[in-house]
GROMACS .gro file of C-alpha atoms in nm:
model
  256
    1MET     CA    1  23.601  13.472  22.739
    2PHE     CA    2  23.465  13.217  22.445
    3ILE     CA    3  23.805  13.086  22.246
    4ALA     CA    4  23.736  12.955  21.958
    5SER     CA    5  23.881  12.683  21.764
    6GLY     CA    6  23.980  12.758  21.432
    7ASP     CA    7  24.101  13.095  21.290
    8VAL     CA    8  23.705  13.184  21.262
    9THR     CA    9  23.494  13.320  21.527
   10PRO     CA   10  23.175  13.130  21.502
   11SER     CA   11  22.812  13.353  21.511
   12PHE     CA   12  22.561  13.204  21.783
   13LYS     CA   13  22.319  13.539  21.639
   14GLY     CA   14  21.976  13.357  21.668
   15PHE     CA   15  22.084  13.034  21.788
   16THR     CA   16  21.916  12.788  22.083
   17LEU     CA   17  22.210  12.716  22.314
   18ILE     CA   18  22.148  12.441  22.525
   19MET     CA   19  22.400  12.426  22.874
   20PRO     CA   20  22.361  12.214  23.234
   21ALA     CA   21  22.437  12.296  23.543
   22VAL     CA   22  22.610  12.124  23.822
   23SER     CA   23  22.310  11.991  23.983
   24VAL     CA   24  22.209  11.643  24.202
   25GLY     CA   25  22.317  11.396  24.001
   26ASN     CA   26  22.493  11.531  23.676
   27VAL     CA   27  22.143  11.455  23.477
   28GLY     CA   28  22.199  11.823  23.276
   29GLN     CA   29  22.504  11.723  23.185
   30LEU     CA   30  22.404  11.377  23.130
   31ALA     CA   31  22.165  11.512  22.893
   32VAL     CA   32  22.388  11.752  22.727
   33ASP     CA   33  22.634  11.457  22.638
   34LEU     CA   34  22.308  11.257  22.504
   35LEU     CA   35  22.276  11.574  22.277
   36ILE     CA   36  22.610  11.625  22.149
   37SER     CA   37  22.661  11.157  22.092
   38THR     CA   38  22.336  11.173  21.962
   39LEU     CA   39  22.348  11.506  21.679
   40ASN     CA   40  22.742  11.446  21.632
   41ILE     CA   41  22.797  11.818  21.680
   42PRO     CA   42  23.141  11.933  21.647
   43ARG     CA   43  23.323  12.158  21.908
   44VAL     CA   44  23.364  12.475  21.800
   45GLY     CA   45  23.516  12.657  22.033
   46HIS     CA   46  23.574  12.608  22.465
   47LEU     CA   47  23.479  12.907  22.738
   48HIS     CA   48  23.859  13.003  22.964
   49THR     CA   49  23.780  13.096  23.258
   50ASP     CA   50  23.914  13.062  23.623
   51CYS     CA   51  23.570  12.988  23.802
   52LEU     CA   52  23.585  12.616  23.699
   53THR     CA   53  23.798  12.409  23.847
   54PRO     CA   54  24.043  12.300  23.568
   55MET     CA   55  24.067  11.971  23.461
   56ALA     CA   56  24.196  11.778  23.098
   57GLY     CA   57  24.113  11.451  22.972
   58ASN     CA   58  24.008  11.205  22.627
   59ASN     CA   59  23.765  11.337  22.370
   60PRO     CA   60  23.390  11.160  22.502
   61TYR     CA   61  23.247  11.120  22.185
   62SER     CA   62  23.512  10.938  22.004
   63ALA     CA   63  23.867  10.757  22.013
   64SER     CA   64  24.016  11.055  21.839
   65ALA     CA   65  24.334  11.251  21.993
   66GLN     CA   66  24.148  11.539  22.115
   67LEU     CA   67  24.167  11.761  22.429
   68SER     CA   68  23.858  11.817  22.635
   69THR     CA   69  23.879  12.133  22.918
   70SER     CA   70  23.622  12.231  23.168
   71ALA     CA   71  23.422  12.369  22.959
   72GLU     CA   72  23.382  12.332  22.598
   73VAL     CA   73  23.090  12.492  22.296
   74TYR     CA   74  22.983  12.278  22.009
   75SER     CA   75  22.760  12.425  21.733
   76HIS     CA   76  22.542  12.252  21.482
   77SER     CA   77  22.489  12.501  21.212
   78ASP     CA   78  22.213  12.374  21.057
   79LEU     CA   79  21.966  12.361  21.317
   80LYS     CA   80  22.076  12.719  21.443
   81LEU     CA   81  22.213  12.500  21.823
   82ALA     CA   82  22.512  12.541  22.053
   83VAL     CA   83  22.598  12.364  22.303
   84LEU     CA   84  22.748  12.429  22.653
   85GLN     CA   85  22.896  12.107  22.821
   86ILE     CA   86  23.072  12.194  23.121
   87ARG     CA   87  23.281  11.870  23.253
   88ALA     CA   88  23.402  12.030  23.609
   89PRO     CA   89  23.238  12.172  23.915
   90ILE     CA   90  23.221  12.611  24.006
   91ILE     CA   91  23.453  12.748  24.260
   92GLN     CA   92  23.278  12.751  24.549
   93THR     CA   93  23.417  13.166  24.536
   94LYS     CA   94  23.404  13.197  24.211
   95VAL     CA   95  23.021  13.090  24.119
   96LYS     CA   96  22.899  13.493  24.071
   97SER     CA   97  23.203  13.539  23.911
   98PHE     CA   98  23.074  13.257  23.680
   99ARG     CA   99  22.703  13.398  23.689
  100LYS     CA  100  22.857  13.725  23.528
  101LEU     CA  101  23.036  13.555  23.262
  102MET     CA  102  22.729  13.355  23.185
  103VAL     CA  103  22.467  13.672  23.159
  104SER     CA  104  22.741  13.828  22.932
  105TRP     CA  105  22.845  13.559  22.758
  106ILE     CA  106  22.473  13.464  22.691
  107LYS     CA  107  22.430  13.884  22.591
  108SER     CA  108  22.733  13.924  22.296
  109SER     CA  109  22.667  13.648  22.145
  110GLY     CA  110  22.305  13.667  22.064
  111PHE     CA  111  22.135  13.370  22.111
  112LEU     CA  112  21.815  13.362  22.056
  113ARG     CA  113  21.678  13.146  22.357
  114SER     CA  114  21.945  12.957  22.654
  115VAL     CA  115  21.781  12.611  22.744
  116LEU     CA  116  21.966  12.577  23.139
  117LEU     CA  117  21.892  12.127  23.172
  118SER     CA  118  21.921  12.091  23.565
  119SER     CA  119  21.845  11.892  23.882
  120SER     CA  120  21.649  11.886  24.211
  121HIS     CA  121  21.641  11.716  24.513
  122SER     CA  122  21.366  11.501  24.554
  123TYR     CA  123  21.337  11.420  24.899
  124HIS     CA  124  21.289  11.771  24.968
  125ARG     CA  125  20.877  11.794  24.731
  126ASP     CA  126  20.696  11.945  24.935
  127ASP     CA  127  20.314  11.816  24.900
  128GLN     CA  128  20.227  11.987  24.577
  129GLN     CA  129  20.548  11.836  24.351
  130LEU     CA  130  20.519  11.501  24.443
  131HIS     CA  131  20.183  11.441  24.264
  132GLY     CA  132  20.269  11.336  23.878
  133SER     CA  133  20.555  11.407  23.662
  134PRO     CA  134  20.912  11.446  23.853
  135LEU     CA  135  20.983  11.724  23.474
  136ARG     CA  136  20.919  12.080  23.627
  137TYR     CA  137  20.981  12.405  23.362
  138LEU     CA  138  21.083  12.801  23.452
  139LEU     CA  139  21.028  13.094  23.177
  140THR     CA  140  21.214  13.390  23.216
  141PRO     CA  141  20.995  13.691  23.145
  142SER     CA  142  21.045  13.786  22.839
  143LEU     CA  143  21.034  13.408  22.703
  144GLN     CA  144  20.713  13.366  22.899
  145LYS     CA  145  20.537  13.495  22.593
  146GLU     CA  146  20.617  13.322  22.352
  147GLU     CA  147  20.673  12.969  22.491
  148ALA     CA  148  20.371  12.952  22.782
  149GLN     CA  149  20.080  12.911  22.580
  150ARG     CA  150  20.285  12.554  22.374
  151LEU     CA  151  20.479  12.480  22.691
  152GLU     CA  152  20.061  12.429  22.829
  153GLU     CA  153  20.007  12.303  22.563
  154LEU     CA  154  20.259  11.983  22.605
  155GLY     CA  155  20.105  11.934  22.909
  156TRP     CA  156  20.426  12.086  23.097
  157ARG     CA  157  20.464  12.167  23.434
  158GLU     CA  158  20.565  12.531  23.594
  159MET     CA  159  20.775  12.460  23.938
  160GLU     CA  160  20.599  12.520  24.198
  161ARG     CA  161  20.667  12.835  24.408
  162ILE     CA  162  20.623  12.734  24.744
  163SER     CA  163  20.546  12.848  25.147
  164ALA     CA  164  20.938  13.022  25.321
  165PHE     CA  165  20.784  12.924  25.636
  166PRO     CA  166  20.573  12.517  25.580
  167GLY     CA  167  20.226  12.449  25.669
  168ILE     CA  168  20.122  12.820  25.734
  169SER     CA  169  19.930  12.910  25.450
  170ASP     CA  170  19.953  13.242  25.372
  171SER     CA  171  20.397  13.297  25.409
  172GLU     CA  172  20.531  13.366  25.104
  173GLN     CA  173  20.589  13.213  24.841
  174ARG     CA  174  20.903  13.216  24.697
  175LEU     CA  175  21.202  12.937  24.457
  176TYR     CA  176  21.255  12.695  24.599
  177ILE     CA  177  21.568  12.411  24.413
  178PRO     CA  178  21.760  12.220  24.594
  179GLY     CA  179  22.070  12.026  24.491
  180GLY     CA  180  22.022  12.246  24.216
  181GLY     CA  181  22.319  12.473  24.175
  182VAL     CA  182  22.352  12.778  23.987
  183THR     CA  183  21.993  12.716  23.878
  184LYS     CA  184  21.823  12.956  24.034
  185ALA     CA  185  22.107  13.279  24.059
  186LEU     CA  186  22.100  13.218  23.715
  187TYR     CA  187  21.768  13.207  23.636
  188THR     CA  188  21.667  13.505  23.881
  189ASP     CA  189  21.980  13.670  23.697
  190CYS     CA  190  21.816  13.652  23.349
  191CYS     CA  191  21.490  13.769  23.470
  192THR     CA  192  21.667  14.075  23.565
  193GLU     CA  193  21.898  14.090  23.298
  194ASP     CA  194  21.588  14.080  23.022
  195ILE     CA  195  21.731  13.658  22.829
  196SER     CA  196  21.529  13.432  22.732
  197MET     CA  197  21.582  13.147  22.833
  198ALA     CA  198  21.373  12.829  22.936
  199VAL     CA  199  21.484  12.625  23.296
  200MET     CA  200  21.378  12.263  23.228
  201LEU     CA  201  21.499  12.010  23.597
  202ILE     CA  202  21.404  11.689  23.728
  203PHE     CA  203  21.336  11.591  24.063
  204CYS     CA  204  21.616  11.298  24.148
  205SER     CA  205  21.863  11.178  24.319
  206GLU     CA  206  22.182  11.067  24.369
  207GLY     CA  207  22.323  10.753  24.237
  208ASP     CA  208  22.245  10.578  23.850
  209ASN     CA  209  22.118  10.903  23.735
  210ILE     CA  210  22.105  10.781  23.290
  211PRO     CA  211  21.751  10.717  23.347
  212ASP     CA  212  21.632  11.070  23.419
  213ALA     CA  213  21.899  11.200  23.205
  214PHE     CA  214  21.659  11.029  22.924
  215ALA     CA  215  21.425  11.139  23.074
  216LEU     CA  216  21.515  11.518  23.079
  217VAL     CA  217  21.666  11.530  22.691
  218ASN     CA  218  21.303  11.323  22.586
  219HIS     CA  219  21.096  11.577  22.707
  220LEU     CA  220  21.352  11.878  22.591
  221ASN     CA  221  21.304  11.714  22.251
  222GLY     CA  222  20.883  11.646  22.348
  223TRP     CA  223  20.938  12.116  22.248
  224LEU     CA  224  21.259  12.168  22.042
  225HIS     CA  225  21.195  11.883  21.833
  226LEU     CA  226  21.598  11.821  21.778
  227LEU     CA  227  21.548  11.445  21.653
  228GLU     CA  228  21.191  11.319  21.477
  229LYS     CA  229  20.985  11.113  21.724
  230PRO     CA  230  20.955  10.768  21.576
  231THR     CA  231  20.611  10.674  21.492
  232GLN     CA  232  20.584  10.366  21.765
  233GLY     CA  233  20.900  10.354  22.040
  234SER     CA  234  21.130  10.683  22.170
  235VAL     CA  235  21.408  10.839  21.994
  236GLN     CA  236  21.723  10.605  21.964
  237TRP     CA  237  21.992  10.821  22.182
  238ARG     CA  238  22.331  10.772  22.090
  239VAL     CA  239  22.554  10.688  22.477
  240PRO     CA  240  22.856  10.807  22.418
  241PRO     CA  241  23.186  10.619  22.489
  242SER     CA  242  23.283  10.769  22.792
  243TRP     CA  243  22.936  10.638  22.985
  244LYS     CA  244  23.145  10.274  22.987
  245LEU     CA  245  23.320  10.437  23.298
  246LEU     CA  246  23.077  10.618  23.427
  247PHE     CA  247  23.109  10.419  23.754
  248GLY     CA  248  23.477  10.368  23.744
  249SER     CA  249  23.687  10.105  23.581
  250GLY     CA  250  23.540   9.684  23.630
  251ILE     CA  251  23.608   9.569  23.999
  252PRO     CA  252  24.024   9.465  24.005
  253PRO     CA  253  24.032   9.115  23.984
  254LEU     CA  254  24.326   9.054  24.166
  255LEU     CA  255  24.045   9.133  24.493
  256PHE     CA  256  23.947   8.773  24.495
   0.00000   0.00000   0.00000
């Protein structure tokens, strides 16, 4: 359930929603951090749900004394952009309930389209997925009609279906996103519910996934043009202060 920060519930009708999947390397969440920090998007509310591990902490984007929770919504009215940041894992027994919550909220809010930022284990790629860029996309049928040609012009590669039984060329082709969390299931739900959703993902491994986050958010910006790209170089994304502790604090000097 969405709970507004102020007295007035904001309208998201006609907005684009960007949200992360809790997936390998937390790349989607890192990419969303870059969006919120760079565009300085204000928080307008949070999602109250028992599907996520409860957590609370300081504001990750500034030094203000503002409490942050596991699922917060940010909105930029000029760009008609809403961003959901998820900061905690989905409770294993509540995954289906979480998907239902997201589908219900997306439909009731009247979003024009939704974008799910995700990642997948690079070591699971098959032969065809080893070539070219590690970035892939998926579109639900309702968004396919509007954006498929545009993404083709941008040179994007659709996520390949792989054989259910490797080595047998005529076996059934299936969508396989290992390490993607709810990505595949939520995408399937949106296809069934006729929701306009795009999935953007990157093949990666666990470790320092900051470069993967930059690659993913630059890829997204190439489509949505949230920030103007300079003639030379790339977009200067603003890293939030919370990233200073991304790998924990420094080594205690008392150890030496």
